[in-house]
Amino acid sequence: MILALAGGVGGARLANGLCKILDGDQLVVVVNTGDDFEHLGFSISPDLDTVMYTLAGRNNVALGWGIEGETWNFMQALEGLGGETWFRLGDRDLATHVMRTQALRHGDSLSKVTGRMFQQMQVACQVVPMSDDPVRTMVECDEGVLAFQQYFVRRRCEPVVKALHYEGAANARPSEAFRAALQDAQLDGIVLCPSNPFLSVRPILAVAGVEAMLRKVQAPVVAVSPIIAGAAVKGPAAKIMHELGMEVTSLGIAKFYGDLIDGLVIDAQDAHLAAAIEATGIAVAVTDTVMKSDRDQQKLATFTLEFVSRLRREQSR
Ligand code: FO1
C-alpha cells in the first residue's frame, strides 16, 4: 500500500498517475486542507477539489483549478449586485461547495463528505483530507499576516513572504484514514508529491503527531522535487523559497525535507545536482518530471514506485 501526500496542481497530477497504475485499495492520497476557507457562506477546500476534478478527469487545465467547460453566470450576477468577486466560483464548481457546506452544517465530517463526493465522481482510490479539524495556512509577509487565499488569489502571491504559520495544526488530529495508513503494517512507501513544500506538504506534516508517526514508518519516504532548473512548474514555490533565503534548486528541496525523506526524484535537467544531494544522505533518482499528459503522470508514478521498491530492497539488505 502506498500513501501519497498532495496538494495543488503538481500533487494532483502525480496522484492521478498513481491512481491509474495502482488498484483502488493500494493507494491512500492525503490532501492538504490548509488552503481551506469560508467564503460567501461556503466551505471551500481548493486542494481537495483540484485532486477530485483531476482524478475524475474533469479538471480545468487552462485555469489549473476548477472544472472543465466552466461558465460564470453566478459570478456575473454577483458582480451585478455589488458582491465580492475576487475569488471566482464557477457555476459547476458551485455545486461542490454547496454539497460540502450542507453536509458539514449537517454534522458530517470533511472526510465523510469528501468520500461521498469522490465516490459520486467514480474515483477508484481513497482520497482523504489531512484532518477533519480546521487548519488554516497564514502568510506572514511585508503586508502583515494574510489568510492564505488573501495572499494567493487576492494579492496574487505578490507580497514578500517572511514566514508561514499553520493555524490550528498543533491541535488538529490527522483524519482517521490518514492515521490508519501511517500505522498500517502493509505500508510499502510514502510519496511526497511535487506539491509546494511550504503551502501543501508542510501543513500536512504540521498536523499534530503526523511528523512523529511518519518518522516511525519503516517503509521508504520519497519526495518528487517540484523545482526544475531553478523554477517551479507552476505556482509560487520558487518565489517563496527565494524569499525565505533558500537555494531555489532540488538541492534546496532536499535540505528542506532533510532526514524526513530517504529519496528524492529530480528532473533530468538537474542531474548535475545528484551528487550534492546524495552527499546529504538522501538517495536520488533522475528522470523527466514534467507532467503534461496522462501518460507523463503514469510514467512518473511508475518511476517513483520503482524507486520506492529499490530503496525498500536496499533497506532490507
Ligand atoms: N485560484 C485563483 O488564482 N483565482 C481564483 O479565483 C480561484 C478560485 C477557486 C475556486 C475554487 C477552488 O477550488 C479553487 C480556486 N482557486 C483559485 C485555486 C486555489 O485558490 C489555489 O490554487 C489553491 O488554494 C493553491 O493550491
CSV table of C-alpha atoms and ligand atoms in Angstrom, one decimal:
chain,number,residue,atom,x,y,z
A,1,MET,CA,0.0,0.0,0.0
A,2,ILE,CA,1.2,3.5,-0.9
A,3,LEU,CA,0.5,6.7,1.0
A,4,ALA,CA,0.8,9.9,-1.1
A,5,LEU,CA,0.7,13.4,0.4
A,6,ALA,CA,-0.6,16.0,-2.1
A,7,GLY,CA,-2.0,19.5,-2.7
A,8,GLY,CA,-2.3,21.7,-5.7
A,9,VAL,CA,-1.7,21.0,-9.4
A,10,GLY,CA,1.6,19.1,-9.3
A,11,GLY,CA,0.4,16.9,-6.5
A,12,ALA,CA,-2.9,16.2,-8.2
A,13,ARG,CA,-1.1,15.2,-11.4
A,14,LEU,CA,1.2,12.6,-9.7
A,15,ALA,CA,-1.8,11.4,-7.5
A,16,ASN,CA,-3.6,10.8,-10.8
A,17,GLY,CA,-0.7,8.8,-12.2
A,18,LEU,CA,-0.6,6.7,-9.0
A,19,CYS,CA,-4.3,6.2,-9.0
A,20,LYS,CA,-4.2,5.0,-12.6
A,21,ILE,CA,-1.5,2.4,-12.0
A,22,LEU,CA,-2.5,1.1,-8.6
A,23,ASP,CA,-5.6,-0.8,-7.5
A,24,GLY,CA,-8.1,1.2,-5.5
A,25,ASP,CA,-7.2,-0.4,-2.2
A,26,GLN,CA,-3.4,0.1,-2.8
A,27,LEU,CA,-3.4,3.9,-2.6
A,28,VAL,CA,-4.4,6.5,0.0
A,29,VAL,CA,-4.0,10.1,-1.1
A,30,VAL,CA,-3.9,12.6,1.8
A,31,VAL,CA,-4.7,16.2,0.7
A,32,ASN,CA,-3.7,19.5,2.3
A,33,THR,CA,-6.6,21.5,3.8
A,34,GLY,CA,-4.5,24.4,4.9
A,35,ASP,CA,-5.9,26.4,1.9
A,36,ASP,CA,-9.5,25.8,3.0
A,37,PHE,CA,-11.6,28.8,4.0
A,38,GLU,CA,-15.1,30.1,4.4
A,39,HIS,CA,-16.2,32.4,1.6
A,40,LEU,CA,-19.7,33.7,0.7
A,41,GLY,CA,-21.1,31.4,3.2
A,42,PHE,CA,-19.5,28.3,1.6
A,43,SER,CA,-16.8,25.9,3.0
A,44,ILE,CA,-14.2,25.8,0.3
A,45,SER,CA,-11.5,23.1,0.1
A,46,PRO,CA,-9.4,24.1,-3.0
A,47,ASP,CA,-6.8,21.3,-2.9
A,48,LEU,CA,-9.3,18.5,-2.3
A,49,ASP,CA,-11.3,19.9,-5.3
A,50,THR,CA,-8.2,20.1,-7.5
A,51,VAL,CA,-7.4,16.5,-6.7
A,52,MET,CA,-11.0,15.4,-7.1
A,53,TYR,CA,-11.5,17.1,-10.5
A,54,THR,CA,-8.1,15.8,-11.8
A,55,LEU,CA,-8.7,12.2,-10.7
A,56,ALA,CA,-12.1,12.3,-12.2
A,57,GLY,CA,-10.7,13.7,-15.5
A,58,ARG,CA,-12.8,16.9,-15.2
A,59,ASN,CA,-10.2,19.4,-14.2
A,60,ASN,CA,-9.9,22.8,-15.9
A,61,VAL,CA,-6.4,22.5,-17.5
A,62,ALA,CA,-6.2,26.2,-18.6
A,63,LEU,CA,-7.0,27.6,-15.2
A,64,GLY,CA,-5.2,24.9,-13.1
A,65,TRP,CA,-8.2,24.8,-10.7
A,66,GLY,CA,-12.0,24.3,-11.1
A,67,ILE,CA,-14.0,22.2,-13.6
A,68,GLU,CA,-13.5,22.0,-17.3
A,69,GLY,CA,-16.1,23.8,-19.5
A,70,GLU,CA,-17.0,26.1,-16.7
A,71,THR,CA,-19.4,29.0,-17.0
A,72,TRP,CA,-19.5,32.1,-14.8
A,73,ASN,CA,-23.2,33.3,-14.6
A,74,PHE,CA,-23.2,33.2,-10.8
A,75,MET,CA,-20.1,35.4,-10.7
A,76,GLN,CA,-21.6,37.9,-13.2
A,77,ALA,CA,-24.8,38.1,-11.3
A,78,LEU,CA,-22.9,38.6,-8.0
A,79,GLU,CA,-20.9,41.3,-9.6
A,80,GLY,CA,-24.1,43.0,-10.7
A,81,LEU,CA,-25.3,43.0,-7.1
A,82,GLY,CA,-22.0,44.5,-6.0
A,83,GLY,CA,-20.9,41.3,-4.3
A,84,GLU,CA,-17.3,40.0,-3.7
A,85,THR,CA,-15.8,38.5,-6.8
A,86,TRP,CA,-12.1,38.3,-6.2
A,87,PHE,CA,-12.4,34.6,-5.6
A,88,ARG,CA,-14.1,33.1,-8.6
A,89,LEU,CA,-16.6,30.3,-8.1
A,90,GLY,CA,-17.8,28.8,-11.4
A,91,ASP,CA,-21.4,27.6,-11.9
A,92,ARG,CA,-20.4,23.9,-12.0
A,93,ASP,CA,-17.9,24.2,-9.2
A,94,LEU,CA,-20.5,25.9,-7.0
A,95,ALA,CA,-22.4,22.6,-6.7
A,96,THR,CA,-19.3,21.1,-4.9
A,97,HIS,CA,-19.2,23.9,-2.4
A,98,VAL,CA,-23.0,23.8,-1.8
A,99,MET,CA,-22.8,20.0,-1.2
A,100,ARG,CA,-19.8,20.2,1.1
A,101,THR,CA,-21.2,23.2,3.1
A,102,GLN,CA,-24.6,21.5,3.5
A,103,ALA,CA,-23.0,18.2,4.7
A,104,LEU,CA,-20.7,20.0,7.2
A,105,ARG,CA,-23.6,22.0,8.6
A,106,HIS,CA,-25.5,18.8,9.0
A,107,GLY,CA,-22.7,17.5,11.2
A,108,ASP,CA,-20.8,15.2,8.7
A,109,SER,CA,-17.0,15.2,8.9
A,110,LEU,CA,-14.9,16.6,6.0
A,111,SER,CA,-13.7,13.0,5.5
A,112,LYS,CA,-17.2,11.7,5.1
A,113,VAL,CA,-18.4,14.3,2.6
A,114,THR,CA,-15.2,14.0,0.7
A,115,GLY,CA,-15.5,10.2,0.4
A,116,ARG,CA,-19.1,10.6,-0.8
A,117,MET,CA,-18.2,13.1,-3.5
A,118,PHE,CA,-15.2,11.1,-4.8
A,119,GLN,CA,-17.4,8.0,-5.0
A,120,GLN,CA,-20.0,10.0,-6.9
A,121,MET,CA,-17.2,11.1,-9.3
A,122,GLN,CA,-16.2,7.4,-9.6
A,123,VAL,CA,-12.6,7.9,-8.4
A,124,ALA,CA,-11.3,4.5,-7.5
A,125,CYS,CA,-8.6,5.2,-4.9
A,126,GLN,CA,-9.1,6.6,-1.4
A,127,VAL,CA,-8.6,10.4,-1.1
A,128,VAL,CA,-8.9,11.9,2.4
A,129,PRO,CA,-8.3,15.3,3.9
A,130,MET,CA,-5.3,15.6,6.2
A,131,SER,CA,-7.6,16.4,9.1
A,132,ASP,CA,-11.2,16.9,9.9
A,133,ASP,CA,-10.3,19.7,12.2
A,134,PRO,CA,-9.7,23.2,10.7
A,135,VAL,CA,-6.1,24.1,9.9
A,136,ARG,CA,-5.5,27.5,8.2
A,137,THR,CA,-2.3,28.5,6.5
A,138,MET,CA,-1.4,32.1,7.4
A,139,VAL,CA,1.2,34.0,5.4
A,140,GLU,CA,3.4,36.4,7.4
A,141,CYS,CA,4.6,38.9,4.8
A,142,ASP,CA,5.6,42.5,4.2
A,143,GLU,CA,1.9,43.5,4.4
A,144,GLY,CA,1.3,41.8,7.7
A,145,VAL,CA,-0.3,38.4,8.3
A,146,LEU,CA,-2.6,37.4,5.5
A,147,ALA,CA,-5.0,34.5,5.4
A,148,PHE,CA,-3.9,32.1,2.6
A,149,GLN,CA,-6.4,32.9,-0.1
A,150,GLN,CA,-6.0,36.6,0.5
A,151,TYR,CA,-2.3,36.2,-0.2
A,152,PHE,CA,-2.6,33.6,-3.0
A,153,VAL,CA,-5.6,34.9,-5.0
A,154,ARG,CA,-6.4,38.4,-3.9
A,155,ARG,CA,-2.8,39.6,-3.7
A,156,ARG,CA,-1.6,37.2,-6.5
A,157,CYS,CA,1.3,36.0,-4.3
A,158,GLU,CA,2.9,39.4,-4.7
A,159,PRO,CA,3.8,40.2,-1.0
A,160,VAL,CA,7.2,39.1,0.2
A,161,VAL,CA,6.9,36.1,2.4
A,162,LYS,CA,8.7,36.1,5.8
A,163,ALA,CA,7.2,33.0,7.4
A,164,LEU,CA,4.3,30.6,7.2
A,165,HIS,CA,2.1,29.5,10.1
A,166,TYR,CA,-0.4,26.6,10.1
A,167,GLU,CA,-3.0,27.9,12.5
A,168,GLY,CA,-4.8,25.1,14.3
A,169,ALA,CA,-2.4,22.4,13.2
A,170,ALA,CA,-0.9,21.8,16.6
A,171,ASN,CA,-4.4,20.9,17.9
A,172,ALA,CA,-5.7,19.2,14.8
A,173,ARG,CA,-5.9,15.4,14.7
A,174,PRO,CA,-5.0,13.5,11.5
A,175,SER,CA,-8.1,12.2,9.7
A,176,GLU,CA,-8.8,8.6,10.7
A,177,ALA,CA,-7.8,7.2,7.3
A,178,PHE,CA,-4.6,9.2,7.4
A,179,ARG,CA,-3.7,7.9,10.8
A,180,ALA,CA,-4.6,4.3,9.8
A,181,ALA,CA,-2.4,4.5,6.7
A,182,LEU,CA,0.6,5.8,8.6
A,183,GLN,CA,0.3,2.9,11.1
A,184,ASP,CA,-0.6,0.2,8.5
A,185,ALA,CA,1.8,-2.8,8.6
A,186,GLN,CA,1.2,-3.1,4.9
A,187,LEU,CA,2.5,0.3,4.1
A,188,ASP,CA,5.2,-0.1,1.3
A,189,GLY,CA,6.1,3.6,0.9
A,190,ILE,CA,5.2,7.2,1.3
A,191,VAL,CA,5.3,9.6,-1.7
A,192,LEU,CA,5.6,13.4,-1.1
A,193,CYS,CA,4.1,14.6,-4.4
A,194,PRO,CA,5.7,17.6,-6.3
A,195,SER,CA,3.4,20.0,-4.5
A,196,ASN,CA,4.6,23.3,-3.0
A,197,PRO,CA,6.6,22.2,0.1
A,198,PHE,CA,5.5,25.2,2.2
A,199,LEU,CA,1.9,25.6,1.1
A,200,SER,CA,0.9,22.0,0.5
A,201,VAL,CA,3.2,19.4,2.2
A,202,ARG,CA,4.3,21.3,5.4
A,203,PRO,CA,0.7,21.9,6.5
A,204,ILE,CA,0.1,18.2,6.3
A,205,LEU,CA,3.3,17.4,8.3
A,206,ALA,CA,2.3,20.1,10.8
A,207,VAL,CA,-0.9,18.2,11.9
A,208,ALA,CA,-0.3,17.0,15.5
A,209,GLY,CA,1.6,13.8,15.6
A,210,VAL,CA,2.0,13.3,11.9
A,211,GLU,CA,5.7,14.1,11.6
A,212,ALA,CA,6.5,11.8,14.5
A,213,MET,CA,4.4,9.0,13.0
A,214,LEU,CA,6.0,9.5,9.7
A,215,ARG,CA,9.5,9.2,11.2
A,216,LYS,CA,8.5,5.9,12.8
A,217,VAL,CA,7.4,4.4,9.4
A,218,GLN,CA,9.8,1.7,8.3
A,219,ALA,CA,8.9,2.0,4.6
A,220,PRO,CA,10.9,4.5,2.4
A,221,VAL,CA,9.7,8.1,2.2
A,222,VAL,CA,10.3,9.5,-1.3
A,223,ALA,CA,9.7,13.1,-2.4
A,224,VAL,CA,9.4,14.3,-6.0
A,225,SER,CA,11.0,17.7,-6.4
A,226,PRO,CA,8.7,20.5,-7.6
A,227,ILE,CA,11.7,22.6,-8.7
A,228,ILE,CA,13.1,22.1,-12.2
A,229,ALA,CA,16.1,24.1,-13.4
A,230,GLY,CA,15.6,26.7,-10.7
A,231,ALA,CA,11.9,27.3,-11.3
A,232,ALA,CA,8.6,25.8,-10.2
A,233,VAL,CA,6.5,24.2,-13.0
A,234,LYS,CA,3.5,26.2,-11.6
A,235,GLY,CA,2.8,28.5,-8.7
A,236,PRO,CA,4.9,30.5,-6.2
A,237,ALA,CA,7.2,27.7,-4.8
A,238,ALA,CA,10.4,29.2,-6.3
A,239,LYS,CA,9.5,32.8,-5.3
A,240,ILE,CA,8.8,31.7,-1.7
A,241,MET,CA,12.0,29.7,-1.5
A,242,HIS,CA,14.0,32.7,-2.6
A,243,GLU,CA,12.2,35.0,-0.2
A,244,LEU,CA,12.9,32.6,2.7
A,245,GLY,CA,16.6,32.6,1.8
A,246,MET,CA,16.7,29.1,0.4
A,247,GLU,CA,18.5,27.8,-2.6
A,248,VAL,CA,16.0,27.5,-5.4
A,249,THR,CA,17.1,24.1,-6.6
A,250,SER,CA,16.3,20.4,-6.0
A,251,LEU,CA,19.2,20.6,-3.5
A,252,GLY,CA,17.3,23.3,-1.6
A,253,ILE,CA,14.3,20.9,-1.6
A,254,ALA,CA,16.5,18.1,-0.3
A,255,LYS,CA,17.7,20.3,2.5
A,256,PHE,CA,14.2,21.4,3.3
A,257,TYR,CA,12.9,17.8,3.8
A,258,GLY,CA,16.2,16.7,5.3
A,259,ASP,CA,16.2,13.3,7.1
A,260,LEU,CA,12.4,13.1,6.8
A,261,ILE,CA,12.9,11.6,3.4
A,262,ASP,CA,15.0,8.7,2.1
A,263,GLY,CA,14.9,9.5,-1.5
A,264,LEU,CA,14.3,12.4,-3.9
A,265,VAL,CA,13.2,12.2,-7.6
A,266,ILE,CA,14.8,15.1,-9.5
A,267,ASP,CA,14.4,16.2,-13.1
A,268,ALA,CA,16.9,15.2,-15.8
A,269,GLN,CA,17.8,19.0,-16.2
A,270,ASP,CA,19.1,18.9,-12.6
A,271,ALA,CA,21.1,15.7,-12.9
A,272,HIS,CA,24.3,17.7,-12.1
A,273,LEU,CA,22.8,18.2,-8.5
A,274,ALA,CA,22.6,14.4,-7.8
A,275,ALA,CA,26.0,14.0,-6.2
A,276,ALA,CA,25.5,17.0,-3.9
A,277,ILE,CA,22.0,15.7,-2.8
A,278,GLU,CA,23.4,12.2,-2.2
A,279,ALA,CA,26.1,13.8,0.0
A,280,THR,CA,23.4,14.9,2.3
A,281,GLY,CA,22.4,11.2,2.8
A,282,ILE,CA,19.4,11.2,0.5
A,283,ALA,CA,19.2,8.8,-2.4
A,284,VAL,CA,18.5,10.3,-5.8
A,285,ALA,CA,16.7,9.1,-8.9
A,286,VAL,CA,16.7,11.2,-12.1
A,287,THR,CA,14.0,11.3,-14.8
A,288,ASP,CA,11.8,13.7,-16.8
A,289,THR,CA,9.4,15.1,-14.1
A,290,VAL,CA,7.3,17.5,-16.2
A,291,MET,CA,3.8,16.0,-16.3
A,292,LYS,CA,1.6,17.3,-19.1
A,293,SER,CA,-0.3,14.3,-20.4
A,294,ASP,CA,-2.0,11.4,-18.5
A,295,ARG,CA,0.9,9.3,-19.9
A,296,ASP,CA,3.5,11.6,-18.3
A,297,GLN,CA,1.7,11.3,-15.0
A,298,GLN,CA,1.6,7.5,-15.1
A,299,LYS,CA,5.3,7.3,-16.2
A,300,LEU,CA,6.4,9.5,-13.3
A,301,ALA,CA,4.2,7.5,-10.9
A,302,THR,CA,5.7,4.2,-12.2
A,303,PHE,CA,9.3,5.6,-11.9
A,304,THR,CA,8.6,6.8,-8.4
A,305,LEU,CA,7.2,3.5,-7.2
A,306,GLU,CA,10.2,1.6,-8.7
A,307,PHE,CA,12.4,4.0,-6.8
A,308,VAL,CA,10.5,3.2,-3.6
A,309,SER,CA,10.8,-0.5,-4.3
A,310,ARG,CA,14.6,-0.1,-4.9
A,311,LEU,CA,15.0,1.7,-1.6
A,312,ARG,CA,13.0,-1.0,0.2
A,313,ARG,CA,15.2,-3.7,-1.2
A,314,GLU,CA,18.3,-1.8,-0.2
A,315,GLN,CA,16.9,-1.3,3.3
A,316,SER,CA,16.3,-5.0,3.8
A,317,ARG,CA,19.8,-5.9,2.9
B,1,FO1,N1,-7.3,30.4,-7.9
B,1,FO1,C1,-7.1,31.7,-8.4
B,1,FO1,O1,-6.0,32.0,-8.7
B,1,FO1,N2,-8.2,32.5,-8.6
B,1,FO1,C2,-9.5,32.1,-8.2
B,1,FO1,O2,-10.4,32.9,-8.3
B,1,FO1,C3,-9.6,30.8,-7.6
B,1,FO1,C4,-10.9,30.3,-7.3
B,1,FO1,C5,-11.0,29.0,-6.9
B,1,FO1,C6,-12.3,28.5,-6.6
B,1,FO1,C7,-12.4,27.2,-6.2
B,1,FO1,C8,-11.3,26.4,-6.0
B,1,FO1,O3,-11.4,25.1,-5.6
B,1,FO1,C9,-10.0,26.9,-6.2
B,1,FO1,C10,-9.9,28.2,-6.7
B,1,FO1,N3,-8.6,28.7,-7.0
B,1,FO1,C11,-8.5,30.0,-7.5
B,1,FO1,C12,-7.4,27.9,-6.8
B,1,FO1,C13,-6.9,28.0,-5.4
B,1,FO1,O4,-7.1,29.1,-4.6
B,1,FO1,C14,-5.4,27.7,-5.3
B,1,FO1,O5,-4.9,27.2,-6.5
B,1,FO1,C15,-5.0,26.7,-4.2
B,1,FO1,O6,-5.5,27.0,-3.0
B,1,FO1,C16,-3.5,26.5,-4.2
B,1,FO1,O7,-3.2,25.2,-4.2
